[in-house]
Short mmCIF file of C-alpha atoms in Angstrom, two decimals:
data_model
loop_
_atom_site.label_atom_id
_atom_site.label_comp_id
_atom_site.label_asym_id
_atom_site.label_seq_id
_atom_site.Cartn_x
_atom_site.Cartn_y
_atom_site.Cartn_z
CA MET A 1 -28.69 -37.98 -41.88
CA LEU A 2 -32.48 -38.00 -42.31
CA ILE A 3 -32.14 -38.58 -46.06
CA ARG A 4 -29.56 -41.38 -45.75
CA GLN A 5 -31.44 -43.18 -42.98
CA CYS A 6 -35.04 -42.57 -44.03
CA ALA A 7 -35.16 -42.31 -47.85
CA PRO A 8 -37.16 -45.56 -48.26
CA THR A 9 -39.74 -44.22 -45.78
CA LEU A 10 -39.82 -40.79 -47.45
CA ALA A 11 -40.35 -42.57 -50.79
CA GLY A 12 -43.20 -44.68 -49.40
CA LEU A 13 -41.31 -47.98 -49.74
CA LYS A 14 -41.50 -48.73 -46.02
CA PRO A 15 -43.62 -47.45 -43.14
CA GLY A 16 -40.91 -46.31 -40.76
CA SER A 17 -37.24 -45.66 -40.12
CA ILE A 18 -35.16 -44.89 -37.05
CA PHE A 19 -31.80 -43.27 -36.61
CA CYS A 20 -29.64 -42.06 -33.76
CA VAL A 21 -28.46 -38.46 -33.48
CA LYS A 22 -25.53 -37.49 -31.24
CA PHE A 23 -25.78 -33.98 -29.82
CA LEU A 24 -24.26 -31.33 -27.62
CA ASP A 25 -27.54 -29.43 -27.29
CA SER A 26 -30.62 -31.61 -26.92
CA GLU A 27 -33.05 -28.72 -27.38
CA SER A 28 -31.73 -27.99 -30.89
CA VAL A 29 -32.28 -31.63 -31.89
CA GLN A 30 -35.79 -31.65 -30.44
CA GLN A 31 -36.52 -28.41 -32.29
CA LYS A 32 -35.26 -29.98 -35.53
CA VAL A 33 -37.52 -33.01 -35.00
CA ARG A 34 -40.49 -30.66 -34.50
CA GLN A 35 -39.55 -28.86 -37.75
CA TRP A 36 -39.34 -32.17 -39.64
CA ASP A 37 -42.70 -33.23 -38.23
CA LYS A 38 -44.29 -29.95 -39.37
CA LYS A 39 -42.71 -30.09 -42.85
CA LEU A 40 -43.49 -33.77 -43.41
CA SER A 41 -46.99 -34.00 -41.93
CA PRO A 42 -48.72 -32.70 -45.09
CA ARG A 43 -47.14 -35.69 -46.87
CA GLY A 44 -48.50 -38.19 -44.33
CA LEU A 45 -45.28 -38.55 -42.33
CA SER A 46 -44.56 -37.98 -38.66
CA ALA A 47 -41.30 -37.41 -36.80
CA GLN A 48 -40.79 -38.00 -33.10
CA VAL A 49 -38.15 -38.74 -30.51
CA LEU A 50 -38.45 -42.32 -29.29
CA LEU A 51 -35.63 -42.25 -26.78
CA LYS A 52 -33.47 -39.52 -25.28
CA ARG A 53 -30.13 -40.40 -23.75
CA PRO A 54 -27.60 -38.00 -22.17
CA ASP A 55 -25.78 -37.45 -25.48
CA SER A 56 -28.04 -38.89 -28.18
CA MET A 57 -31.63 -39.36 -29.34
CA LEU A 58 -33.36 -42.11 -31.26
CA ILE A 59 -35.55 -40.47 -33.91
CA TYR A 60 -38.48 -42.20 -35.63
CA ILE A 61 -39.87 -41.11 -38.99
CA TYR A 62 -43.04 -42.97 -39.98
CA ARG A 63 -46.12 -43.06 -42.17
CA LYS A 64 -49.12 -43.47 -39.91
CA LYS A 65 -51.51 -44.90 -42.53
CA HIS A 66 -48.94 -47.32 -43.95
CA LEU A 67 -47.98 -48.45 -40.45
CA GLU A 68 -51.62 -48.97 -39.48
CA GLN A 69 -52.20 -51.09 -42.60
CA ILE A 70 -49.40 -53.39 -41.52
CA LEU A 71 -49.80 -53.48 -37.75
CA PHE A 72 -53.53 -54.09 -37.84
CA GLN A 73 -53.29 -57.24 -39.93
CA ARG A 74 -54.37 -60.26 -37.91
CA ASP A 75 -50.94 -61.95 -37.71
CA TYR A 76 -49.21 -58.71 -36.64
CA GLN A 77 -51.91 -58.04 -34.03
CA GLN A 78 -51.46 -61.54 -32.63
CA PHE A 79 -47.67 -61.09 -32.52
CA LEU A 80 -48.00 -57.74 -30.74
CA ARG A 81 -50.47 -59.17 -28.21
CA GLU A 82 -48.13 -62.11 -27.55
CA SER A 83 -45.31 -59.59 -27.10
CA GLY A 84 -47.30 -57.78 -24.41
CA TYR A 85 -48.85 -54.91 -26.39
CA SER A 86 -52.45 -54.23 -25.44
CA ASN A 87 -53.56 -51.04 -27.17
CA ALA A 88 -55.88 -51.20 -30.15
CA ASN A 89 -54.76 -47.97 -31.82
CA LEU A 90 -51.45 -46.85 -33.30
CA ASP A 91 -50.82 -44.06 -30.79
CA GLY A 92 -51.22 -46.55 -27.95
CA LEU A 93 -48.89 -49.06 -29.59
CA LEU A 94 -46.27 -46.34 -30.12
CA ALA A 95 -46.63 -45.22 -26.50
CA GLN A 96 -46.00 -48.80 -25.36
CA LEU A 97 -42.96 -49.10 -27.65
CA ILE A 98 -41.56 -45.83 -26.26
CA LEU A 99 -42.13 -47.02 -22.70
CA ARG A 100 -40.27 -50.26 -23.45
CA LEU A 101 -37.37 -48.38 -25.03
CA ARG A 102 -37.11 -46.10 -22.03
CA THR A 103 -37.62 -48.58 -19.20
CA ARG A 104 -36.31 -51.97 -20.27
CA PRO A 105 -32.63 -52.86 -20.25
CA GLU A 106 -32.90 -54.97 -23.43
CA PHE A 107 -33.74 -53.37 -26.77
CA PRO A 108 -37.31 -54.36 -27.82
CA HIS A 109 -36.68 -56.36 -30.99
CA GLU A 110 -40.36 -56.21 -31.92
CA ILE A 111 -39.52 -52.69 -33.09
CA GLY A 112 -38.88 -54.36 -36.45
CA VAL A 113 -42.61 -54.50 -37.17
CA PHE A 114 -42.79 -50.71 -36.61
CA LEU A 115 -40.05 -50.37 -39.25
CA GLY A 116 -41.78 -52.54 -41.83
CA TYR A 117 -39.59 -55.61 -41.52
CA PRO A 118 -41.42 -58.80 -42.53
CA LEU A 119 -43.02 -60.45 -39.52
CA GLU A 120 -41.22 -63.71 -40.35
CA ASP A 121 -37.89 -61.89 -40.02
CA VAL A 122 -38.79 -60.18 -36.73
CA ILE A 123 -39.90 -63.48 -35.22
CA GLY A 124 -36.85 -65.25 -36.70
CA PHE A 125 -34.51 -62.68 -35.15
CA ILE A 126 -36.12 -63.01 -31.73
CA GLU A 127 -36.24 -66.82 -31.78
CA ASN A 128 -32.69 -67.18 -33.13
CA HIS A 129 -31.19 -64.40 -30.97
CA GLY A 130 -29.87 -62.70 -34.11
CA GLN A 131 -28.11 -65.84 -35.37
CA ASN A 132 -28.78 -68.30 -38.26
CA PHE A 133 -30.12 -65.65 -40.66
CA THR A 134 -30.36 -66.33 -44.41
CA CYS A 135 -29.09 -62.86 -45.40
CA CYS A 136 -28.27 -59.54 -43.83
CA GLY A 137 -28.61 -55.99 -45.09
CA PHE A 138 -30.95 -53.41 -43.63
CA TRP A 139 -31.99 -56.13 -41.17
CA LYS A 140 -31.26 -59.79 -40.57
CA SER A 141 -33.62 -61.88 -42.65
CA TYR A 142 -34.85 -65.41 -42.02
CA SER A 143 -36.89 -65.70 -45.22
CA ASP A 144 -36.14 -66.07 -48.94
CA PRO A 145 -32.74 -64.40 -49.41
CA ALA A 146 -33.29 -63.59 -53.11
CA GLU A 147 -36.54 -61.77 -52.37
CA ILE A 148 -35.07 -59.84 -49.45
CA GLN A 149 -31.89 -58.94 -51.37
CA ALA A 150 -34.11 -57.46 -54.11
CA CYS A 151 -35.81 -55.36 -51.42
CA PHE A 152 -32.43 -54.27 -50.03
CA ASP A 153 -31.34 -53.31 -53.57
CA ARG A 154 -34.46 -51.12 -53.96
CA TYR A 155 -33.67 -49.41 -50.67
CA ARG A 156 -30.03 -48.80 -51.70
CA ARG A 157 -31.10 -47.29 -55.05
CA CYS A 158 -33.64 -45.11 -53.29
CA ILE A 159 -31.06 -43.84 -50.79
CA HIS A 160 -28.61 -43.13 -53.62
CA ILE A 161 -31.16 -41.18 -55.67
CA TYR A 162 -32.55 -39.25 -52.69
CA THR A 163 -29.04 -38.32 -51.53
CA ILE A 164 -28.21 -36.92 -54.97
CA LEU A 165 -31.47 -34.98 -55.16
CA PHE A 166 -31.02 -33.56 -51.66
CA GLU A 167 -27.44 -32.54 -52.45
CA GLN A 168 -28.80 -30.75 -55.53
CA GLY A 169 -30.95 -28.63 -53.25
CA ILE A 170 -34.34 -30.34 -53.26
CA PRO A 171 -35.79 -29.94 -49.75
CA ILE A 172 -36.89 -32.90 -47.66
CA GLU A 173 -40.57 -32.01 -47.85
CA ARG A 174 -40.47 -32.15 -51.65
CA LEU A 175 -38.66 -35.50 -51.60
CA ALA A 176 -41.35 -37.04 -49.40
CA VAL A 177 -44.00 -38.83 -51.44
CA SER A 178 -47.58 -38.04 -50.36
CA ALA A 179 -49.47 -40.86 -48.72
#
């Protein structure tokens, strides 16, 4: 599941990916996340549980440096401030995102910026309530559909190649590109 959901992040094409894991034993999933974090950290990646529900967990795989480069651009900082985020460092921003996921009834759609979605698309999704998009793939886009479709195609190729390599026995830590 990690390969299929996070290949573009492992390859360095995007700063973060999330996926949901259903479980019978939450401790085994949390242990697996700790193992992924340990294996991937030398490559500049982190793994953490964003949200734990009674039978599932939302897992986040991200590249701290890549994410900081994006989130600390002026327009992203302004968007995050306007969305109620107040921390000036990445750990603080992630803590606020986790708190929102765990305490608010509505999913925090600003999570898109933590996943590397273009700011225009995150704002477009929020303002249009998920409607009126120009194209849809890995996310709903409100920008140039040709440009975004090319991005989606790169992600699909990456997932395809990484899945094949993983099935051939190459471990996750070797598939992860160093930051």
